[in-house]
Amino acid sequence: MLHAPIVQPLPDGLEAETLAVRAGQARSPFGEHAEAMYLTSSFVFENAAQAAARFADTEDGNVYARFSNPTTRMFEARLAALEGAEDCIATASGMSAILALCLAHLKAGEHVVASNGLFGATSQLFNNVLSRCGIATTTVEATDLAAWNAAIRPETRLFFLETPTNPLTAIVDVAALSRLAREHGILLAVDNSFCSPILQKPLRLGADVSVYSATKYLDGQGRVLGGAVCGAKSLTDEVFRFLRTAGPTLSAFNAWVLLKGLETLKLRIEAQSANACALAKWLEADAKVARVYYPGLASHPQHALALRQQTMGGGIVGFEVKGGRKEAWRVIDACRLISITANLGDVKTTITHPASTTHGRLTPEARAAAGISESLLRLSIGLEAPRDILRDLTRGLHRKTNSGLKPRP
Ligand SMILES: *Cc1c(COP(=O)(O)O)cnc(C)c1O
C-alpha cells in the first residue's frame, strides 16, 4: 500500500505558514535539511519474504514509482495538511487528477452534474470521454441551486464544480451545494485550482473532494505539470488504486518542485490577490472599460458570498473593453510586459482573449450563452508592481503609441 516515510512529527495546531514549510517532511538517515528528491523507478527489498509482503500489501513500503515515491508522498502530506484533508494523492497533471477521481468513483450507468464554465479540457473529459464509457453528464448554471437540484437522477453520483468560475468569476455556494449533495448521497468535488487552500478550503465548506491542477498556483512559477486529489482516506485510497494501475502518477522531480512551490504559496497568492484587487479597482474606474469581473470588488454580484467562502478575491480578473474584438486585441498587442498566454497562476502576469483562444472552439451561440463576449479579456495577475501592470494595459486601452519602446520580440 501507500508507504508513508518517517515523517517528522510536528506540534498540533500549526498555522498555514508553518505547515507550508514544515508539514510532511521525511528525513533520511543522512539528515538532509531540505526535502530530498528520490529519483528512482523502483525500490529494493531486504529479502524474498519482504518482497512478498510488500506485494501482498501486508507490509507498508515502497515498491515501484508508479505506486509511490517518498518525495511525492512528502508533497501529498504537505498539501493534505494545508487543505485540512485526511489524505491527498498526487497525479501527473490537473486533468489526470479529475480523470482519476472520476474513474475511481464512477462506473457505466452513473451520472454527473457539472457546473457550466468549467476549464475547457474538463468539459471535454465529461462530455466526450466519460460519455463514451457510459457516464453521462448534465451541465447546469453554476450559481443556480435549483438547477443542480432539478438535474439529480437516481443514478447521480458526483457533483463537480469550479469556484470562482473562469473567466467570469461567478461564485458557487459550496456549503449550500454540499447540503444538497449530502441529502442525495452524492459526492461533491470542487476544483480548487484558482484559490488554492490558502484562499479557500472546500472540505471545510462541506465538499468531499478538493482537486487541483498543481500546475497553476501550487507551483506558481510556470515550471511543472501536476495535480492532486484531497479528501477522506476512504475516497483517496480508491484514487490511489486507480493510479497505481493506470499510471498517471506524479514524477518525483515534479513533486519536489511542487513541494518547494507550497513553501511560498501563501506569500505569493496573497500578494497576487492584493495586486489583482488594486488592478480591478483601477480598471473599474477606467472610461475605456465596460465591465470588470472580480469577486473582491463590492460591485461583484456575489461579493458577500465570496467574502464568506474565500479569504481574498484571488489573482484572476476578467474585464470587457468598450468595443469588440479589435479593441480587445489592441490591448493585448500593446502589452510589452504582460505575457500573452492562456496559462494562469504564475508569478508573471498573463493576458488572454477567451473568445479566440480558450473558448474559441465553441459555437458563437454557446460562447454567448457562456457570457464570453468578443470584448472580454482575462488577466492572471502576477507579482510585478501593480502600477507597471496597469501601465502595460492602459497603453492599448488608451491607444498610446509605443514610442521609445522596442517592439515585443
Ligand atoms: C489548468 C486547469 C486544469 C487542468 O490542469 P493541467 O495541470 O493543465 O492538466 C483543471 N482545472 C482548472 C481550473 C485549471 O485551471
CSV table of C-alpha atoms and ligand atoms in Angstrom, one decimal:
chain,number,residue,atom,x,y,z
A,1,MET,CA,0.0,0.0,0.0
A,2,LEU,CA,1.0,3.6,0.3
A,3,HIS,CA,4.2,3.9,2.1
A,4,ALA,CA,4.4,6.8,4.5
A,5,PRO,CA,8.0,7.7,5.0
A,6,ILE,CA,9.2,8.5,8.5
A,7,VAL,CA,7.6,11.9,8.7
A,8,GLN,CA,9.0,14.5,11.2
A,9,PRO,CA,6.4,14.8,14.0
A,10,LEU,CA,5.1,18.3,14.4
A,11,PRO,CA,3.3,20.0,17.3
A,12,ASP,CA,-0.5,20.3,17.0
A,13,GLY,CA,-2.4,23.4,15.9
A,14,LEU,CA,0.1,24.9,13.5
A,15,GLU,CA,-0.9,27.6,11.1
A,16,ALA,CA,-0.7,27.6,7.3
A,17,GLU,CA,2.6,29.4,7.0
A,18,THR,CA,4.2,26.8,9.2
A,19,LEU,CA,2.6,23.8,7.6
A,20,ALA,CA,3.7,25.1,4.2
A,21,VAL,CA,7.4,24.8,5.1
A,22,ARG,CA,7.3,22.0,7.6
A,23,ALA,CA,4.4,19.6,7.1
A,24,GLY,CA,5.1,16.2,5.6
A,25,GLN,CA,8.9,16.3,5.6
A,26,ALA,CA,10.6,12.9,5.9
A,27,ARG,CA,14.3,12.9,6.7
A,28,SER,CA,16.6,10.1,5.5
A,29,PRO,CA,19.4,8.8,7.9
A,30,PHE,CA,21.7,11.4,6.2
A,31,GLY,CA,19.9,14.2,8.0
A,32,GLU,CA,19.3,16.5,5.0
A,33,HIS,CA,17.7,19.8,5.8
A,34,ALA,CA,15.8,20.3,2.6
A,35,GLU,CA,13.5,17.7,1.3
A,36,ALA,CA,15.3,15.0,-0.7
A,37,MET,CA,14.4,14.1,-4.3
A,38,TYR,CA,14.3,10.4,-4.7
A,39,LEU,CA,14.9,9.8,-8.4
A,40,THR,CA,14.4,6.0,-8.6
A,41,SER,CA,11.9,4.0,-10.5
A,42,SER,CA,11.9,1.0,-8.2
A,43,PHE,CA,12.8,0.0,-4.6
A,44,VAL,CA,14.7,-3.0,-3.3
A,45,PHE,CA,13.7,-5.4,-0.5
A,46,GLU,CA,15.7,-7.0,2.3
A,47,ASN,CA,14.8,-10.5,1.3
A,48,ALA,CA,12.3,-12.6,-0.6
A,49,ALA,CA,9.8,-12.6,2.3
A,50,GLN,CA,9.8,-8.8,2.4
A,51,ALA,CA,9.2,-8.6,-1.3
A,52,ALA,CA,6.3,-10.9,-1.0
A,53,ALA,CA,4.8,-8.9,1.9
A,54,ARG,CA,5.2,-5.6,0.1
A,55,PHE,CA,3.4,-7.1,-3.0
A,56,ALA,CA,0.7,-8.6,-0.8
A,57,ASP,CA,0.1,-5.3,0.9
A,58,THR,CA,0.7,-6.9,4.3
A,59,GLU,CA,3.7,-4.6,4.9
A,60,ASP,CA,3.9,-0.9,4.2
A,61,GLY,CA,6.8,0.2,2.0
A,62,ASN,CA,7.7,1.5,-1.4
A,63,VAL,CA,7.7,-1.0,-4.3
A,64,TYR,CA,7.7,0.9,-7.6
A,65,ALA,CA,7.5,4.6,-8.5
A,66,ARG,CA,4.1,4.1,-10.3
A,67,PHE,CA,2.8,3.1,-6.8
A,68,SER,CA,4.6,5.5,-4.5
A,69,ASN,CA,7.8,7.6,-4.0
A,70,PRO,CA,9.0,9.3,-0.8
A,71,THR,CA,9.3,12.7,-2.4
A,72,THR,CA,5.8,12.5,-3.9
A,73,ARG,CA,4.5,11.3,-0.5
A,74,MET,CA,6.0,14.4,1.1
A,75,PHE,CA,4.2,16.7,-1.3
A,76,GLU,CA,0.9,14.8,-0.7
A,77,ALA,CA,1.3,15.0,3.0
A,78,ARG,CA,2.1,18.8,2.9
A,79,LEU,CA,-0.8,19.6,0.6
A,80,ALA,CA,-3.2,17.4,2.8
A,81,ALA,CA,-2.0,19.4,5.9
A,82,LEU,CA,-2.7,22.8,4.2
A,83,GLU,CA,-6.1,21.5,2.9
A,84,GLY,CA,-7.1,20.0,6.2
A,85,ALA,CA,-7.7,16.7,4.4
A,86,GLU,CA,-7.1,13.3,5.8
A,87,ASP,CA,-5.1,12.3,2.7
A,88,CYS,CA,-4.0,13.5,-0.7
A,89,ILE,CA,-3.0,11.7,-3.8
A,90,ALA,CA,-0.8,13.4,-6.4
A,91,THR,CA,-1.2,13.0,-10.2
A,92,ALA,CA,0.8,13.9,-13.3
A,93,SER,CA,-1.5,16.8,-14.2
A,94,GLY,CA,-4.7,18.5,-13.2
A,95,MET,CA,-6.6,16.6,-15.9
A,96,SER,CA,-5.3,13.3,-14.7
A,97,ALA,CA,-6.5,14.2,-11.2
A,98,ILE,CA,-10.0,14.7,-12.5
A,99,LEU,CA,-9.8,11.6,-14.7
A,100,ALA,CA,-8.6,9.5,-11.7
A,101,LEU,CA,-11.3,10.9,-9.4
A,102,CYS,CA,-14.0,10.0,-11.9
A,103,LEU,CA,-12.7,6.6,-13.0
A,104,ALA,CA,-12.1,5.6,-9.3
A,105,HIS,CA,-15.6,6.6,-8.2
A,106,LEU,CA,-17.9,6.3,-11.2
A,107,LYS,CA,-19.0,3.4,-13.4
A,108,ALA,CA,-21.0,3.0,-16.5
A,109,GLY,CA,-24.7,3.9,-16.0
A,110,GLU,CA,-23.9,6.6,-13.4
A,111,HIS,CA,-24.4,10.3,-13.8
A,112,VAL,CA,-22.6,13.5,-13.1
A,113,VAL,CA,-23.9,17.0,-12.6
A,114,ALA,CA,-21.3,19.6,-13.5
A,115,SER,CA,-21.3,23.4,-13.4
A,116,ASN,CA,-21.1,25.4,-16.7
A,117,GLY,CA,-18.0,27.4,-17.5
A,118,LEU,CA,-15.6,24.6,-16.4
A,119,PHE,CA,-12.0,24.5,-17.6
A,120,GLY,CA,-12.2,23.5,-21.3
A,121,ALA,CA,-10.5,20.1,-21.1
A,122,THR,CA,-12.6,19.2,-18.0
A,123,SER,CA,-15.8,19.8,-20.1
A,124,GLN,CA,-14.3,17.7,-22.9
A,125,LEU,CA,-13.5,15.0,-20.4
A,126,PHE,CA,-17.1,14.8,-19.1
A,127,ASN,CA,-18.8,15.3,-22.5
A,128,ASN,CA,-16.5,13.4,-24.9
A,129,VAL,CA,-14.5,10.9,-22.9
A,130,LEU,CA,-16.5,9.8,-19.9
A,131,SER,CA,-19.7,9.8,-22.1
A,132,ARG,CA,-18.1,7.1,-24.2
A,133,CYS,CA,-17.6,5.0,-21.0
A,134,GLY,CA,-21.4,5.2,-20.3
A,135,ILE,CA,-21.0,8.0,-17.7
A,136,ALA,CA,-23.4,10.8,-18.6
A,137,THR,CA,-23.0,14.5,-17.5
A,138,THR,CA,-25.7,17.2,-17.2
A,139,THR,CA,-24.3,20.7,-17.2
A,140,VAL,CA,-26.1,23.3,-15.1
A,141,GLU,CA,-25.8,27.0,-14.4
A,142,ALA,CA,-23.1,27.1,-11.7
A,143,THR,CA,-24.9,29.5,-9.4
A,144,ASP,CA,-28.4,28.2,-9.7
A,145,LEU,CA,-29.0,25.8,-6.8
A,146,ALA,CA,-32.5,24.9,-8.1
A,147,ALA,CA,-30.9,23.8,-11.4
A,148,TRP,CA,-28.5,21.4,-9.6
A,149,ASN,CA,-31.5,20.0,-7.7
A,150,ALA,CA,-33.5,19.5,-10.8
A,151,ALA,CA,-30.7,17.7,-12.6
A,152,ILE,CA,-30.4,15.0,-9.9
A,153,ARG,CA,-31.3,11.5,-11.1
A,154,PRO,CA,-31.4,8.3,-9.1
A,155,GLU,CA,-28.0,7.3,-10.7
A,156,THR,CA,-26.3,10.7,-10.0
A,157,ARG,CA,-23.1,10.0,-8.1
A,158,LEU,CA,-21.0,13.2,-8.5
A,159,PHE,CA,-21.4,17.0,-8.4
A,160,PHE,CA,-18.4,18.7,-10.0
A,161,LEU,CA,-17.7,22.4,-9.9
A,162,GLU,CA,-15.1,25.2,-10.1
A,163,THR,CA,-15.4,28.4,-8.0
A,164,PRO,CA,-14.7,31.2,-8.9
A,165,THR,CA,-15.6,30.2,-12.5
A,166,ASN,CA,-13.3,31.0,-15.3
A,167,PRO,CA,-13.2,33.8,-16.7
A,168,LEU,CA,-16.3,35.5,-15.3
A,169,THR,CA,-15.5,34.7,-11.6
A,170,ALA,CA,-19.0,33.6,-10.7
A,171,ILE,CA,-19.1,32.2,-7.1
A,172,VAL,CA,-20.7,28.8,-6.4
A,173,ASP,CA,-22.1,28.4,-2.9
A,174,VAL,CA,-20.2,25.3,-1.8
A,175,ALA,CA,-21.8,25.0,1.6
A,176,ALA,CA,-25.4,25.1,0.1
A,177,LEU,CA,-24.5,22.7,-2.6
A,178,SER,CA,-22.9,20.3,-0.1
A,179,ARG,CA,-26.1,20.1,1.9
A,180,LEU,CA,-28.0,19.2,-1.3
A,181,ALA,CA,-25.3,16.6,-2.3
A,182,ARG,CA,-25.4,15.0,1.2
A,183,GLU,CA,-29.2,14.7,1.2
A,184,HIS,CA,-28.9,12.6,-2.0
A,185,GLY,CA,-25.8,10.7,-1.2
A,186,ILE,CA,-23.9,12.4,-4.0
A,187,LEU,CA,-20.1,13.2,-3.8
A,188,LEU,CA,-19.2,16.8,-4.1
A,189,ALA,CA,-15.9,17.6,-5.8
A,190,VAL,CA,-14.5,21.2,-6.1
A,191,ASP,CA,-11.7,22.1,-8.5
A,192,ASN,CA,-9.9,24.5,-6.2
A,193,SER,CA,-7.0,25.4,-8.6
A,194,PHE,CA,-8.0,29.1,-8.8
A,195,CYS,CA,-7.9,29.7,-5.0
A,196,SER,CA,-5.5,27.1,-3.5
A,197,PRO,CA,-6.0,26.0,0.1
A,198,ILE,CA,-4.8,29.4,1.2
A,199,LEU,CA,-7.8,31.3,-0.1
A,200,GLN,CA,-10.5,28.6,0.1
A,201,LYS,CA,-10.9,25.2,1.8
A,202,PRO,CA,-13.6,23.3,0.0
A,203,LEU,CA,-13.6,20.4,2.5
A,204,ARG,CA,-14.3,22.8,5.4
A,205,LEU,CA,-17.2,24.2,3.4
A,206,GLY,CA,-18.6,20.7,3.1
A,207,ALA,CA,-17.2,19.3,-0.1
A,208,ASP,CA,-16.0,15.7,-0.1
A,209,VAL,CA,-13.1,16.2,-2.5
A,210,SER,CA,-10.8,19.0,-3.5
A,211,VAL,CA,-9.0,18.6,-6.8
A,212,TYR,CA,-6.1,20.6,-8.1
A,213,SER,CA,-4.2,21.5,-11.2
A,214,ALA,CA,-1.0,21.9,-9.2
A,215,THR,CA,0.4,23.4,-12.5
A,216,LYS,CA,-1.2,26.7,-11.5
A,217,TYR,CA,-0.8,28.4,-8.1
A,218,LEU,CA,0.8,25.4,-6.3
A,219,ASP,CA,3.8,25.5,-8.5
A,220,GLY,CA,3.1,29.1,-9.3
A,221,GLN,CA,6.3,29.7,-11.2
A,222,GLY,CA,5.5,28.0,-14.5
A,223,ARG,CA,7.8,25.1,-14.2
A,224,VAL,CA,5.9,21.8,-14.0
A,225,LEU,CA,2.6,20.0,-14.5
A,226,GLY,CA,1.0,18.3,-11.6
A,227,GLY,CA,-2.4,17.5,-10.0
A,228,ALA,CA,-3.8,16.3,-6.7
A,229,VAL,CA,-7.0,14.8,-5.2
A,230,CYS,CA,-7.6,15.6,-1.5
A,231,GLY,CA,-10.2,14.2,0.8
A,232,ALA,CA,-11.1,11.4,3.2
A,233,LYS,CA,-8.7,8.5,3.0
A,234,SER,CA,-11.6,6.2,2.0
A,235,LEU,CA,-12.0,8.3,-1.1
A,236,THR,CA,-8.3,8.9,-1.9
A,237,ASP,CA,-7.5,5.2,-1.5
A,238,GLU,CA,-9.7,4.4,-4.5
A,239,VAL,CA,-7.9,7.1,-6.5
A,240,PHE,CA,-4.6,5.6,-5.5
A,241,ARG,CA,-5.7,2.2,-6.6
A,242,PHE,CA,-6.7,3.6,-10.0
A,243,LEU,CA,-3.4,5.5,-10.4
A,244,ARG,CA,-1.3,2.5,-9.4
A,245,THR,CA,-3.0,0.5,-12.1
A,246,ALA,CA,-3.5,3.1,-14.8
A,247,GLY,CA,-0.2,5.1,-14.4
A,248,PRO,CA,-0.7,8.9,-14.5
A,249,THR,CA,1.4,9.2,-11.3
A,250,LEU,CA,3.3,12.5,-10.5
A,251,SER,CA,7.0,12.3,-11.2
A,252,ALA,CA,9.4,12.6,-8.2
A,253,PHE,CA,11.1,15.6,-9.8
A,254,ASN,CA,7.8,17.4,-10.3
A,255,ALA,CA,6.7,16.5,-6.7
A,256,TRP,CA,9.9,18.1,-5.4
A,257,VAL,CA,9.3,21.3,-7.4
A,258,LEU,CA,5.7,21.4,-6.1
A,259,LEU,CA,6.9,20.9,-2.5
A,260,LYS,CA,9.1,24.0,-2.9
A,261,GLY,CA,6.1,25.8,-4.5
A,262,LEU,CA,4.0,25.1,-1.5
A,263,GLU,CA,6.6,26.8,0.8
A,264,THR,CA,5.9,30.2,-0.9
A,265,LEU,CA,2.3,29.7,-1.8
A,266,LYS,CA,0.8,31.9,0.9
A,267,LEU,CA,3.1,34.7,0.2
A,268,ARG,CA,2.6,34.5,-3.5
A,269,ILE,CA,-1.2,34.1,-3.7
A,270,GLU,CA,-1.9,36.8,-1.1
A,271,ALA,CA,0.3,39.3,-2.9
A,272,GLN,CA,-1.2,38.3,-6.3
A,273,SER,CA,-4.7,38.7,-4.8
A,274,ALA,CA,-3.8,42.2,-3.4
A,275,ASN,CA,-2.3,43.2,-6.8
A,276,ALA,CA,-5.4,41.8,-8.6
A,277,CYS,CA,-7.7,43.8,-6.3
A,278,ALA,CA,-5.8,47.0,-7.0
A,279,LEU,CA,-5.9,46.4,-10.7
A,280,ALA,CA,-9.6,45.5,-10.7
A,281,LYS,CA,-10.4,48.8,-9.0
A,282,TRP,CA,-8.3,50.8,-11.4
A,283,LEU,CA,-9.9,49.1,-14.4
A,284,GLU,CA,-13.3,49.6,-13.0
A,285,ALA,CA,-12.6,53.4,-12.9
A,286,ASP,CA,-11.3,53.5,-16.4
A,287,ALA,CA,-13.6,55.1,-19.0
A,288,LYS,CA,-12.5,52.6,-21.7
A,289,VAL,CA,-13.5,49.6,-19.6
A,290,ALA,CA,-17.1,48.5,-19.9
A,291,ARG,CA,-17.2,45.9,-17.1
A,292,VAL,CA,-14.8,44.2,-14.6
A,293,TYR,CA,-15.3,40.7,-13.2
A,294,TYR,CA,-13.6,40.3,-9.8
A,295,PRO,CA,-15.0,38.7,-6.6
A,296,GLY,CA,-13.1,41.2,-4.4
A,297,LEU,CA,-15.0,44.2,-5.9
A,298,ALA,CA,-18.0,45.5,-4.0
A,299,SER,CA,-19.8,45.7,-7.4
A,300,HIS,CA,-19.4,41.9,-7.9
A,301,PRO,CA,-23.0,40.5,-7.7
A,302,GLN,CA,-21.8,37.8,-5.2
A,303,HIS,CA,-19.3,39.8,-3.3
A,304,ALA,CA,-20.8,38.8,0.1
A,305,LEU,CA,-20.7,35.1,-0.7
A,306,ALA,CA,-17.2,35.4,-2.0
A,307,LEU,CA,-16.1,37.0,1.3
A,308,ARG,CA,-17.8,34.2,3.3
A,309,GLN,CA,-16.2,31.5,1.2
A,310,GLN,CA,-12.7,32.9,0.3
A,311,THR,CA,-10.2,34.9,2.4
A,312,MET,CA,-9.3,37.1,-0.6
A,313,GLY,CA,-10.5,37.6,-4.2
A,314,GLY,CA,-7.8,35.6,-5.9
A,315,GLY,CA,-5.5,36.5,-8.8
A,316,ILE,CA,-7.9,36.3,-11.8
A,317,VAL,CA,-9.5,39.4,-13.2
A,318,GLY,CA,-11.9,39.5,-16.2
A,319,PHE,CA,-12.8,42.7,-18.0
A,320,GLU,CA,-14.6,43.9,-21.0
A,321,VAL,CA,-13.3,46.8,-23.1
A,322,LYS,CA,-15.6,49.2,-24.8
A,323,GLY,CA,-15.8,47.9,-28.4
A,324,GLY,CA,-15.3,44.4,-29.7
A,325,ARG,CA,-12.5,42.0,-30.7
A,326,LYS,CA,-10.5,44.8,-32.4
A,327,GLU,CA,-10.3,46.9,-29.2
A,328,ALA,CA,-9.6,43.8,-27.0
A,329,TRP,CA,-6.8,42.6,-29.3
A,330,ARG,CA,-5.3,46.1,-29.3
A,331,VAL,CA,-4.9,45.9,-25.5
A,332,ILE,CA,-3.1,42.6,-25.9
A,333,ASP,CA,-0.9,43.7,-28.7
A,334,ALA,CA,0.2,46.9,-26.9
A,335,CYS,CA,1.4,44.9,-23.9
A,336,ARG,CA,5.2,44.9,-23.6
A,337,LEU,CA,5.4,43.2,-20.2
A,338,ILE,CA,2.4,41.0,-19.7
A,339,SER,CA,2.7,37.6,-21.3
A,340,ILE,CA,0.2,36.7,-24.0
A,341,THR,CA,-0.7,33.1,-22.9
A,342,ALA,CA,-3.7,31.3,-21.6
A,343,ASN,CA,-1.8,29.9,-18.6
A,344,LEU,CA,-2.6,31.3,-15.2
A,345,GLY,CA,-1.5,31.3,-11.6
A,346,ASP,CA,2.1,32.3,-12.5
A,347,VAL,CA,4.2,35.0,-10.8
A,348,LYS,CA,4.3,36.6,-14.3
A,349,THR,CA,1.1,38.3,-15.3
A,350,THR,CA,-0.7,36.8,-18.3
A,351,ILE,CA,-3.4,38.0,-20.6
A,352,THR,CA,-5.7,36.1,-22.9
A,353,HIS,CA,-8.7,36.8,-25.2
A,354,PRO,CA,-11.0,33.9,-24.2
A,355,ALA,CA,-13.3,34.2,-27.2
A,356,SER,CA,-10.5,33.4,-29.7
A,357,THR,CA,-8.4,31.1,-27.5
A,358,THR,CA,-9.7,29.0,-24.6
A,359,HIS,CA,-13.3,29.3,-25.8
A,360,GLY,CA,-12.5,29.6,-29.5
A,361,ARG,CA,-13.9,26.2,-30.4
A,362,LEU,CA,-17.4,26.9,-29.0
A,363,THR,CA,-20.1,28.0,-31.5
A,364,PRO,CA,-20.8,31.7,-31.3
A,365,GLU,CA,-24.2,30.8,-29.7
A,366,ALA,CA,-22.5,28.7,-27.0
A,367,ARG,CA,-20.0,31.4,-26.3
A,368,ALA,CA,-22.8,34.0,-26.0
A,369,ALA,CA,-24.6,31.6,-23.6
A,370,ALA,CA,-21.5,31.3,-21.5
A,371,GLY,CA,-21.1,35.1,-21.4
A,372,ILE,CA,-17.8,35.1,-23.3
A,373,SER,CA,-18.0,38.3,-25.4
A,374,GLU,CA,-15.6,39.4,-28.1
A,375,SER,CA,-14.6,42.4,-25.8
A,376,LEU,CA,-13.7,40.2,-22.8
A,377,LEU,CA,-10.1,39.8,-21.6
A,378,ARG,CA,-8.8,37.6,-18.8
A,379,LEU,CA,-5.8,38.5,-16.7
A,380,SER,CA,-3.9,36.3,-14.3
A,381,ILE,CA,-2.1,38.8,-12.1
A,382,GLY,CA,1.4,38.1,-11.0
A,383,LEU,CA,3.9,39.6,-8.7
A,384,GLU,CA,5.1,42.6,-10.8
A,385,ALA,CA,4.4,46.0,-9.3
A,386,PRO,CA,0.6,46.7,-9.9
A,387,ARG,CA,1.4,50.1,-11.5
A,388,ASP,CA,3.6,48.5,-14.1
A,389,ILE,CA,0.9,46.1,-15.0
A,390,LEU,CA,-1.6,48.9,-15.2
A,391,ARG,CA,0.7,51.0,-17.4
A,392,ASP,CA,1.0,48.0,-19.8
A,393,LEU,CA,-2.8,47.6,-20.0
A,394,THR,CA,-3.6,51.3,-20.4
A,395,ARG,CA,-1.2,51.6,-23.4
A,396,GLY,CA,-3.6,49.6,-25.6
A,397,LEU,CA,-6.8,50.8,-23.8
A,398,HIS,CA,-5.9,54.5,-24.5
A,399,ARG,CA,-4.2,53.9,-27.9
A,400,LYS,CA,-0.9,55.2,-26.6
A,401,THR,CA,2.0,54.6,-29.1
A,402,ASN,CA,5.0,52.6,-28.1
A,403,SER,CA,7.5,55.4,-28.8
A,404,GLY,CA,10.8,54.7,-27.2
A,405,LEU,CA,9.9,51.1,-26.5
A,406,LYS,CA,11.3,48.3,-28.5
A,407,PRO,CA,8.7,46.1,-30.2
A,408,ARG,CA,7.8,42.8,-28.5
A,409,PRO,CA,10.4,40.3,-29.7
B,1,LIG,C1,-5.3,24.1,-15.8
B,1,LIG,C2,-6.6,23.6,-15.2
B,1,LIG,C3,-6.9,22.3,-15.2
B,1,LIG,C4,-6.1,21.2,-15.9
B,1,LIG,O1,-4.8,21.1,-15.3
B,1,LIG,P1,-3.5,20.6,-16.0
B,1,LIG,O2,-2.5,20.6,-15.0
B,1,LIG,O3,-3.2,21.5,-17.2
B,1,LIG,O4,-3.8,19.2,-16.5
B,1,LIG,C5,-8.0,21.9,-14.5
B,1,LIG,N1,-8.8,22.8,-13.8
B,1,LIG,C6,-8.5,24.1,-13.8
B,1,LIG,C7,-9.4,25.1,-13.1
B,1,LIG,C8,-7.4,24.6,-14.5
B,1,LIG,O5,-7.1,25.9,-14.5
